[in-house]
Amino acid sequence: MATKYFSIRGQSLWAKLKEPDEFNGTRKYKIGVIPDGPEDWNTIKESGIKVRSKKDEKGAEYITLNRPADAKVGADGNMFGGGKPLVIHPDKSEFDRLLGNGSKVEVVFCTYDGKMGKGHRLETIIVHELVPYERPDDDDMERNFKGIPLPSNNSADAPVVTDEVAAPVNNVPLEPKKPF
């Protein structure tokens, strides 16, 4: 089956579009999307991609779409699928800012037949309404963790890491569970 393209609208979550996310030796650009409505969920279902929906901290259901950062070599020897996804304004001009959670986006992805079923690749993100990304500053971090000993506090009463094994809490042994 040929490559097919789909688009959904929704709110962005945890977008990694400027630098790839690195996990277990794999580098991917990705974006979480809370689809706007039933027609967007139907588009996801009709596309046949194998993604599981998850819930964010507010209980909203979302999916994550991704794109490999590095190109792959296909069975025919051609390179495909690597690099940053295209991020643009509705007028098709380049968008070069960080996306904050809750930005209104349209996400274009393609599907293809893979070894393990229907695969997908993030292609384009159209930013309709930006919620600016705000990095937490050091003061906010300090307020959020006030009273919790942190290695960066460098205080005399901060916990010290040793090679000794701590005593079990509530007399629970520190042994792996045995299989059933």
Tab-separated table of C-alpha atoms in Angstrom:
chain	number	residue	atom	x	y	z
A	1	MET	CA	0.000	0.000	0.000
A	2	ALA	CA	1.215	3.497	-0.780
A	3	THR	CA	1.996	6.224	1.695
A	4	LYS	CA	-1.140	8.131	2.754
A	5	TYR	CA	-1.371	11.522	4.451
A	6	PHE	CA	-3.739	12.568	7.253
A	7	SER	CA	-4.201	15.681	9.374
A	8	ILE	CA	-5.743	16.292	12.781
A	9	ARG	CA	-6.316	19.445	14.811
A	10	GLY	CA	-5.812	19.817	18.516
A	11	GLN	CA	-3.752	21.208	21.365
A	12	SER	CA	-0.023	20.552	21.571
A	13	LEU	CA	1.691	18.865	24.502
A	14	TRP	CA	5.410	18.421	25.190
A	15	ALA	CA	6.546	19.305	21.687
A	16	LYS	CA	10.146	18.374	20.849
A	17	LEU	CA	10.471	19.935	17.397
A	18	LYS	CA	13.730	21.911	17.491
A	19	GLU	CA	15.955	19.260	19.052
A	20	PRO	CA	15.163	15.546	19.010
A	21	ASP	CA	14.184	13.659	22.118
A	22	GLU	CA	16.764	10.992	22.904
A	23	PHE	CA	15.691	7.791	24.629
A	24	ASN	CA	17.381	4.380	24.623
A	25	GLY	CA	19.656	5.337	21.751
A	26	THR	CA	16.782	6.518	19.541
A	27	ARG	CA	16.444	10.153	18.480
A	28	LYS	CA	12.953	11.392	17.543
A	29	TYR	CA	11.130	14.645	17.013
A	30	LYS	CA	7.704	14.380	18.607
A	31	ILE	CA	4.553	16.137	19.688
A	32	GLY	CA	1.653	15.141	21.887
A	33	VAL	CA	-1.751	16.165	20.537
A	34	ILE	CA	-5.088	16.378	22.339
A	35	PRO	CA	-7.434	15.981	19.340
A	36	ASP	CA	-10.163	18.648	19.080
A	37	GLY	CA	-13.111	16.351	18.565
A	38	PRO	CA	-14.639	13.100	17.345
A	39	GLU	CA	-13.721	13.701	13.690
A	40	ASP	CA	-10.035	13.947	14.645
A	41	TRP	CA	-10.252	10.731	16.701
A	42	ASN	CA	-11.972	9.080	13.707
A	43	THR	CA	-9.132	10.240	11.433
A	44	ILE	CA	-6.606	8.615	13.780
A	45	LYS	CA	-8.635	5.397	13.824
A	46	GLU	CA	-9.116	5.390	10.025
A	47	SER	CA	-5.390	5.938	9.454
A	48	GLY	CA	-4.719	2.548	11.040
A	49	ILE	CA	-1.666	3.670	13.021
A	50	LYS	CA	-0.800	1.805	16.185
A	51	VAL	CA	-0.611	4.501	18.850
A	52	ARG	CA	-2.041	4.256	22.334
A	53	SER	CA	-3.795	7.225	23.784
A	54	LYS	CA	-2.665	8.433	27.202
A	55	LYS	CA	-4.028	10.958	29.692
A	56	ASP	CA	-2.234	14.137	30.724
A	57	GLU	CA	-2.140	15.514	34.274
A	58	LYS	CA	-5.598	17.101	33.758
A	59	GLY	CA	-7.153	13.886	32.433
A	60	ALA	CA	-7.270	14.922	28.755
A	61	GLU	CA	-6.688	12.076	26.308
A	62	TYR	CA	-3.831	12.568	23.824
A	63	ILE	CA	-1.618	10.716	21.372
A	64	THR	CA	2.046	11.225	20.522
A	65	LEU	CA	3.227	11.412	16.917
A	66	ASN	CA	6.909	11.260	16.066
A	67	ARG	CA	9.504	11.368	13.326
A	68	PRO	CA	12.976	9.816	13.378
A	69	ALA	CA	15.775	12.370	13.589
A	70	ASP	CA	18.044	10.228	11.455
A	71	ALA	CA	17.175	9.031	7.953
A	72	LYS	CA	16.704	5.318	7.375
A	73	VAL	CA	17.582	3.218	4.353
A	74	GLY	CA	14.592	1.514	2.742
A	75	ALA	CA	14.508	-1.940	1.150
A	76	ASP	CA	15.091	-0.268	-2.224
A	77	GLY	CA	18.240	1.467	-0.941
A	78	ASN	CA	16.716	4.947	-0.840
A	79	MET	CA	16.983	7.182	2.233
A	80	PHE	CA	13.732	8.299	3.846
A	81	GLY	CA	12.082	9.765	6.920
A	82	GLY	CA	14.803	11.600	8.785
A	83	GLY	CA	15.184	15.177	9.898
A	84	LYS	CA	13.057	17.842	11.492
A	85	PRO	CA	9.378	18.048	10.707
A	86	LEU	CA	8.218	21.193	8.941
A	87	VAL	CA	6.753	23.726	11.422
A	88	ILE	CA	4.879	26.606	9.790
A	89	HIS	CA	2.312	29.374	10.259
A	90	PRO	CA	-1.063	29.040	8.438
A	91	ASP	CA	0.331	31.338	5.689
A	92	LYS	CA	3.088	28.709	5.168
A	93	SER	CA	5.868	30.941	6.489
A	94	GLU	CA	8.448	29.294	8.733
A	95	PHE	CA	7.640	29.085	12.439
A	96	ASP	CA	10.796	29.257	14.563
A	97	ARG	CA	9.658	29.464	18.191
A	98	LEU	CA	9.142	26.864	20.887
A	99	LEU	CA	5.579	25.598	21.263
A	100	GLY	CA	4.017	25.792	24.682
A	101	ASN	CA	1.492	23.232	25.901
A	102	GLY	CA	-2.014	24.159	24.760
A	103	SER	CA	-0.998	25.744	21.445
A	104	LYS	CA	-3.645	25.178	18.743
A	105	VAL	CA	-2.071	23.123	15.978
A	106	GLU	CA	-2.865	21.105	12.896
A	107	VAL	CA	-0.629	18.061	12.594
A	108	VAL	CA	0.011	16.302	9.282
A	109	PHE	CA	1.340	12.750	9.437
A	110	CYS	CA	1.765	9.973	6.920
A	111	THR	CA	1.169	6.251	7.213
A	112	TYR	CA	3.036	3.408	5.588
A	113	ASP	CA	3.185	-0.361	5.789
A	114	GLY	CA	5.951	-1.566	8.083
A	115	LYS	CA	7.225	-4.874	9.415
A	116	MET	CA	5.010	-4.597	12.500
A	117	GLY	CA	1.881	-3.195	10.854
A	118	LYS	CA	0.913	0.348	9.957
A	119	GLY	CA	3.634	2.852	10.807
A	120	HIS	CA	3.430	6.634	10.945
A	121	ARG	CA	5.751	9.601	10.496
A	122	LEU	CA	5.182	13.165	11.692
A	123	GLU	CA	5.464	15.470	8.667
A	124	THR	CA	4.187	19.023	9.298
A	125	ILE	CA	2.877	21.091	12.195
A	126	ILE	CA	0.806	24.180	11.355
A	127	VAL	CA	0.637	26.537	14.352
A	128	HIS	CA	-2.731	28.311	14.418
A	129	GLU	CA	-2.584	29.797	17.915
A	130	LEU	CA	0.632	29.939	19.936
A	131	VAL	CA	0.860	29.511	23.667
A	132	PRO	CA	4.447	30.665	24.298
A	133	TYR	CA	6.742	28.168	25.940
A	134	GLU	CA	8.025	29.436	29.275
A	135	ARG	CA	11.011	27.803	30.878
A	136	PRO	CA	10.786	27.487	34.644
A	137	ASP	CA	13.297	29.854	36.218
A	138	ASP	CA	15.584	28.876	39.089
A	139	ASP	CA	13.458	30.803	41.616
A	140	ASP	CA	10.362	28.794	40.671
A	141	MET	CA	12.310	25.562	40.984
A	142	GLU	CA	13.643	26.620	44.389
A	143	ARG	CA	10.130	27.478	45.634
A	144	ASN	CA	8.697	24.192	44.378
A	145	PHE	CA	11.352	22.143	46.162
A	146	LYS	CA	11.759	24.239	49.299
A	147	GLY	CA	12.389	22.049	52.321
A	148	ILE	CA	13.402	19.031	50.231
A	149	PRO	CA	17.090	18.213	50.562
A	150	LEU	CA	18.733	18.573	47.167
A	151	PRO	CA	22.357	17.897	46.300
A	152	SER	CA	22.613	21.432	44.917
A	153	ASN	CA	21.819	22.892	48.347
A	154	ASN	CA	25.306	21.891	49.543
A	155	SER	CA	24.206	22.213	53.146
A	156	ALA	CA	25.775	20.300	56.002
A	157	ASP	CA	22.482	18.611	56.881
A	158	ALA	CA	21.710	17.434	53.330
A	159	PRO	CA	21.628	13.629	53.013
A	160	VAL	CA	24.910	11.938	52.271
A	161	VAL	CA	25.070	9.110	49.768
A	162	THR	CA	27.012	6.117	51.053
A	163	ASP	CA	27.718	2.608	49.842
A	164	GLU	CA	25.800	1.130	52.788
A	165	VAL	CA	22.460	-0.496	52.107
A	166	ALA	CA	19.656	1.177	54.021
A	167	ALA	CA	17.555	-0.884	56.404
A	168	PRO	CA	14.305	-2.104	54.868
A	169	VAL	CA	11.258	0.065	55.507
A	170	ASN	CA	8.461	-1.733	57.420
A	171	ASN	CA	10.643	-4.851	57.566
A	172	VAL	CA	10.198	-5.539	53.849
A	173	PRO	CA	13.210	-7.581	52.702
A	174	LEU	CA	15.401	-6.164	49.955
A	175	GLU	CA	15.168	-9.267	47.765
A	176	PRO	CA	13.627	-9.635	44.343
A	177	LYS	CA	10.211	-11.247	44.240
A	178	LYS	CA	10.131	-14.880	43.239
A	179	PRO	CA	8.194	-15.811	40.090
A	180	PHE	CA	4.789	-17.436	40.450
